[in-house]
Amino acid sequence: MLLFPFPVHSSPSERTLEILCGLQPRVQGTGAEGRGVEPVSSPLTTHVLDTASGSPARSPCLRLSRLEVHGQQWTELRNSYPDPDGRCPGLLPPGHMKAGTYKLFFDTEGSWRKRGQESFYPYVDVVFTITNETHDVHVPLLLSPWSYTTYRGS
């Protein structure tokens, strides 16, 4: 079950991406149409950069999940995708981040396949721990068809 709503897109390619990502659209007129995430301040952000082309990676679907202590199961919080600048600024609304273990799943294979490019990694899971819910956390992903890296950004 997803906890946050998603915007509606008018372009066929964006709608196809929503379907592939499993996004549930919200009612027209209730959000920032044409964006992957709400344009609000968020304590958790990511940025996906295509290091092979030196440009933002716009299409990998991503999922944010949190590991629940009781039962040790992942709870999916949000599905999204990067905006044209490769950023996902509003993964969690202000006040919704709590200490714990989180996972960002990136569908890298789907992204590369869409561009006609073979890829070594079908997906990337970035698992990280938040110890202080009052600090902002930025988790960038630098991506090529044959490698990836990530780090704690600011």
PDB file of C-alpha atoms in Angstrom, residues 9-134:
ATOM      1  CA  HIS A   9       0.387  13.374 -16.601  1.00  0.00           C
ATOM      2  CA  SER A  10      -0.999  14.201 -20.002  1.00  0.00           C
ATOM      3  CA  SER A  11       1.756  12.916 -22.280  1.00  0.00           C
ATOM      4  CA  PRO A  12       1.446   9.264 -23.430  1.00  0.00           C
ATOM      5  CA  SER A  13       5.090   8.532 -22.604  1.00  0.00           C
ATOM      6  CA  GLU A  14       4.703   9.843 -19.048  1.00  0.00           C
ATOM      7  CA  ARG A  15       1.493   7.806 -18.601  1.00  0.00           C
ATOM      8  CA  THR A  16       3.269   4.674 -19.882  1.00  0.00           C
ATOM      9  CA  LEU A  17       6.034   5.319 -17.358  1.00  0.00           C
ATOM     10  CA  GLU A  18       3.428   5.699 -14.600  1.00  0.00           C
ATOM     11  CA  ILE A  19       1.911   2.335 -15.547  1.00  0.00           C
ATOM     12  CA  LEU A  20       5.328   0.630 -15.627  1.00  0.00           C
ATOM     13  CA  CYS A  21       6.192   2.117 -12.229  1.00  0.00           C
ATOM     14  CA  GLY A  22       2.832   1.131 -10.792  1.00  0.00           C
ATOM     15  CA  LEU A  23       1.923   4.742 -10.022  1.00  0.00           C
ATOM     16  CA  GLN A  24      -1.634   5.528  -9.043  1.00  0.00           C
ATOM     17  CA  PRO A  25      -2.673   8.879 -10.529  1.00  0.00           C
ATOM     18  CA  ARG A  26      -4.476  11.478  -8.460  1.00  0.00           C
ATOM     19  CA  VAL A  27      -7.488  13.458  -9.592  1.00  0.00           C
ATOM     20  CA  GLN A  28      -6.755  16.151 -12.211  1.00  0.00           C
ATOM     21  CA  GLY A  29      -6.038  19.571 -10.787  1.00  0.00           C
ATOM     22  CA  THR A  30      -4.889  18.442  -7.342  1.00  0.00           C
ATOM     23  CA  GLY A  31      -1.152  18.633  -7.837  1.00  0.00           C
ATOM     24  CA  ALA A  32       1.708  19.829  -9.978  1.00  0.00           C
ATOM     25  CA  GLU A  33       0.834  18.254 -13.339  1.00  0.00           C
ATOM     26  CA  GLY A  34       3.796  17.009 -15.326  1.00  0.00           C
ATOM     27  CA  ARG A  35       6.089  16.373 -12.345  1.00  0.00           C
ATOM     28  CA  GLY A  36       7.231  13.129 -10.770  1.00  0.00           C
ATOM     29  CA  VAL A  37       6.897  14.442  -7.242  1.00  0.00           C
ATOM     30  CA  GLU A  38       5.331  17.358  -5.476  1.00  0.00           C
ATOM     31  CA  PRO A  39       7.332  20.608  -5.542  1.00  0.00           C
ATOM     32  CA  VAL A  40       7.531  20.855  -1.764  1.00  0.00           C
ATOM     33  CA  SER A  41      10.418  20.854   0.645  1.00  0.00           C
ATOM     34  CA  SER A  42      11.300  17.295   1.577  1.00  0.00           C
ATOM     35  CA  PRO A  43      13.669  15.860   4.157  1.00  0.00           C
ATOM     36  CA  LEU A  44      14.633  13.064   1.724  1.00  0.00           C
ATOM     37  CA  THR A  45      15.717  13.635  -1.876  1.00  0.00           C
ATOM     38  CA  THR A  46      17.576  11.830  -4.647  1.00  0.00           C
ATOM     39  CA  HIS A  47      19.185  12.836  -7.926  1.00  0.00           C
ATOM     40  CA  VAL A  48      19.887  10.359 -10.747  1.00  0.00           C
ATOM     41  CA  LEU A  49      22.693  11.242 -13.146  1.00  0.00           C
ATOM     42  CA  ASP A  50      23.605   9.345 -16.315  1.00  0.00           C
ATOM     43  CA  THR A  51      27.398   9.411 -16.184  1.00  0.00           C
ATOM     44  CA  ALA A  52      27.701   7.765 -19.628  1.00  0.00           C
ATOM     45  CA  SER A  53      26.073  10.761 -21.327  1.00  0.00           C
ATOM     46  CA  GLY A  54      26.813  13.414 -18.719  1.00  0.00           C
ATOM     47  CA  SER A  55      23.154  14.282 -18.346  1.00  0.00           C
ATOM     48  CA  PRO A  56      20.291  13.736 -15.905  1.00  0.00           C
ATOM     49  CA  ALA A  57      18.703  10.285 -15.971  1.00  0.00           C
ATOM     50  CA  ARG A  58      15.018  11.019 -16.441  1.00  0.00           C
ATOM     51  CA  SER A  59      13.316   7.692 -16.645  1.00  0.00           C
ATOM     52  CA  PRO A  60      14.302   5.109 -14.038  1.00  0.00           C
ATOM     53  CA  CYS A  61      11.249   4.238 -11.967  1.00  0.00           C
ATOM     54  CA  LEU A  62      12.033   4.334  -8.289  1.00  0.00           C
ATOM     55  CA  ARG A  63      10.387   3.113  -5.118  1.00  0.00           C
ATOM     56  CA  LEU A  64      10.977   4.299  -1.596  1.00  0.00           C
ATOM     57  CA  SER A  65      10.416   1.774   1.193  1.00  0.00           C
ATOM     58  CA  ARG A  66      11.022   1.687   4.946  1.00  0.00           C
ATOM     59  CA  LEU A  67      11.971  -1.417   6.912  1.00  0.00           C
ATOM     60  CA  GLU A  68       9.476  -2.027   9.680  1.00  0.00           C
ATOM     61  CA  VAL A  69      11.122  -3.264  12.868  1.00  0.00           C
ATOM     62  CA  HIS A  70       8.211  -5.525  13.749  1.00  0.00           C
ATOM     63  CA  GLY A  71       8.164  -8.289  11.163  1.00  0.00           C
ATOM     64  CA  GLN A  72      11.280  -7.098   9.323  1.00  0.00           C
ATOM     65  CA  GLN A  73       9.243  -6.294   6.185  1.00  0.00           C
ATOM     66  CA  TRP A  74       9.583  -3.420   3.750  1.00  0.00           C
ATOM     67  CA  THR A  75       6.669  -0.979   3.627  1.00  0.00           C
ATOM     68  CA  GLU A  76       6.430   0.832   0.316  1.00  0.00           C
ATOM     69  CA  LEU A  77       6.044   4.577   0.834  1.00  0.00           C
ATOM     70  CA  ARG A  78       6.269   6.080  -2.634  1.00  0.00           C
ATOM     71  CA  ASN A  79       6.696   5.320  -6.332  1.00  0.00           C
ATOM     72  CA  SER A  80       8.139   8.068  -8.469  1.00  0.00           C
ATOM     73  CA  TYR A  81      10.592   8.915 -11.221  1.00  0.00           C
ATOM     74  CA  PRO A  82      13.070  11.734 -11.753  1.00  0.00           C
ATOM     75  CA  ASP A  83      11.981  15.061 -13.228  1.00  0.00           C
ATOM     76  CA  PRO A  84      13.703  16.351 -16.415  1.00  0.00           C
ATOM     77  CA  ASP A  85      16.616  17.497 -14.255  1.00  0.00           C
ATOM     78  CA  GLY A  86      17.081  13.982 -12.812  1.00  0.00           C
ATOM     79  CA  ARG A  87      15.837  15.043  -9.364  1.00  0.00           C
ATOM     80  CA  CYS A  88      13.189  13.559  -7.089  1.00  0.00           C
ATOM     81  CA  PRO A  89      12.786  16.343  -4.563  1.00  0.00           C
ATOM     82  CA  GLY A  90       9.631  15.338  -2.682  1.00  0.00           C
ATOM     83  CA  LEU A  91      10.023  11.699  -1.734  1.00  0.00           C
ATOM     84  CA  LEU A  92       8.705  12.296   1.782  1.00  0.00           C
ATOM     85  CA  PRO A  93       6.538  15.200   2.870  1.00  0.00           C
ATOM     86  CA  PRO A  94       7.892  17.311   5.731  1.00  0.00           C
ATOM     87  CA  GLY A  95       7.254  15.625   9.070  1.00  0.00           C
ATOM     88  CA  HIS A  96       7.002  12.070   7.640  1.00  0.00           C
ATOM     89  CA  MET A  97      10.624  10.986   8.018  1.00  0.00           C
ATOM     90  CA  LYS A  98      11.468   8.932  11.057  1.00  0.00           C
ATOM     91  CA  ALA A  99      14.613   7.169  12.190  1.00  0.00           C
ATOM     92  CA  GLY A 100      15.048   3.770  10.581  1.00  0.00           C
ATOM     93  CA  THR A 101      16.273   1.853   7.557  1.00  0.00           C
ATOM     94  CA  TYR A 102      15.090   2.943   4.117  1.00  0.00           C
ATOM     95  CA  LYS A 103      15.507   1.572   0.600  1.00  0.00           C
ATOM     96  CA  LEU A 104      15.456   3.331  -2.749  1.00  0.00           C
ATOM     97  CA  PHE A 105      14.834   0.871  -5.605  1.00  0.00           C
ATOM     98  CA  PHE A 106      15.766   2.109  -9.108  1.00  0.00           C
ATOM     99  CA  ASP A 107      14.560   0.206 -12.215  1.00  0.00           C
ATOM    100  CA  THR A 108      17.759   0.705 -14.198  1.00  0.00           C
ATOM    101  CA  GLU A 109      17.130  -2.058 -16.744  1.00  0.00           C
ATOM    102  CA  GLY A 110      13.817  -0.535 -17.813  1.00  0.00           C
ATOM    103  CA  SER A 111      15.422   2.860 -18.154  1.00  0.00           C
ATOM    104  CA  TRP A 112      18.280   1.628 -20.345  1.00  0.00           C
ATOM    105  CA  ARG A 113      16.025  -0.655 -22.401  1.00  0.00           C
ATOM    106  CA  LYS A 114      13.788   2.324 -23.179  1.00  0.00           C
ATOM    107  CA  ARG A 115      16.864   3.987 -24.729  1.00  0.00           C
ATOM    108  CA  GLY A 116      17.875   0.862 -26.675  1.00  0.00           C
ATOM    109  CA  GLN A 117      20.853   0.240 -24.400  1.00  0.00           C
ATOM    110  CA  GLU A 118      21.878  -3.051 -22.792  1.00  0.00           C
ATOM    111  CA  SER A 119      22.560  -2.855 -19.056  1.00  0.00           C
ATOM    112  CA  PHE A 120      24.516  -5.021 -16.641  1.00  0.00           C
ATOM    113  CA  TYR A 121      22.424  -4.160 -13.571  1.00  0.00           C
ATOM    114  CA  PRO A 122      18.672  -4.808 -13.849  1.00  0.00           C
ATOM    115  CA  TYR A 123      18.020  -2.687 -10.771  1.00  0.00           C
ATOM    116  CA  VAL A 124      19.806  -0.848  -8.000  1.00  0.00           C
ATOM    117  CA  ASP A 125      18.756  -1.054  -4.350  1.00  0.00           C
ATOM    118  CA  VAL A 126      20.249   1.654  -2.168  1.00  0.00           C
ATOM    119  CA  VAL A 127      19.670   0.797   1.497  1.00  0.00           C
ATOM    120  CA  PHE A 128      20.537   3.432   4.085  1.00  0.00           C
ATOM    121  CA  THR A 129      19.848   4.309   7.711  1.00  0.00           C
ATOM    122  CA  ILE A 130      18.419   7.553   9.011  1.00  0.00           C
ATOM    123  CA  THR A 131      19.358   8.163  12.630  1.00  0.00           C
ATOM    124  CA  ASN A 132      18.194  11.759  13.016  1.00  0.00           C
ATOM    125  CA  GLU A 133      14.817  12.597  11.498  1.00  0.00           C
ATOM    126  CA  THR A 134      15.478  16.329  11.807  1.00  0.00           C
TER     127      THR A 134
END
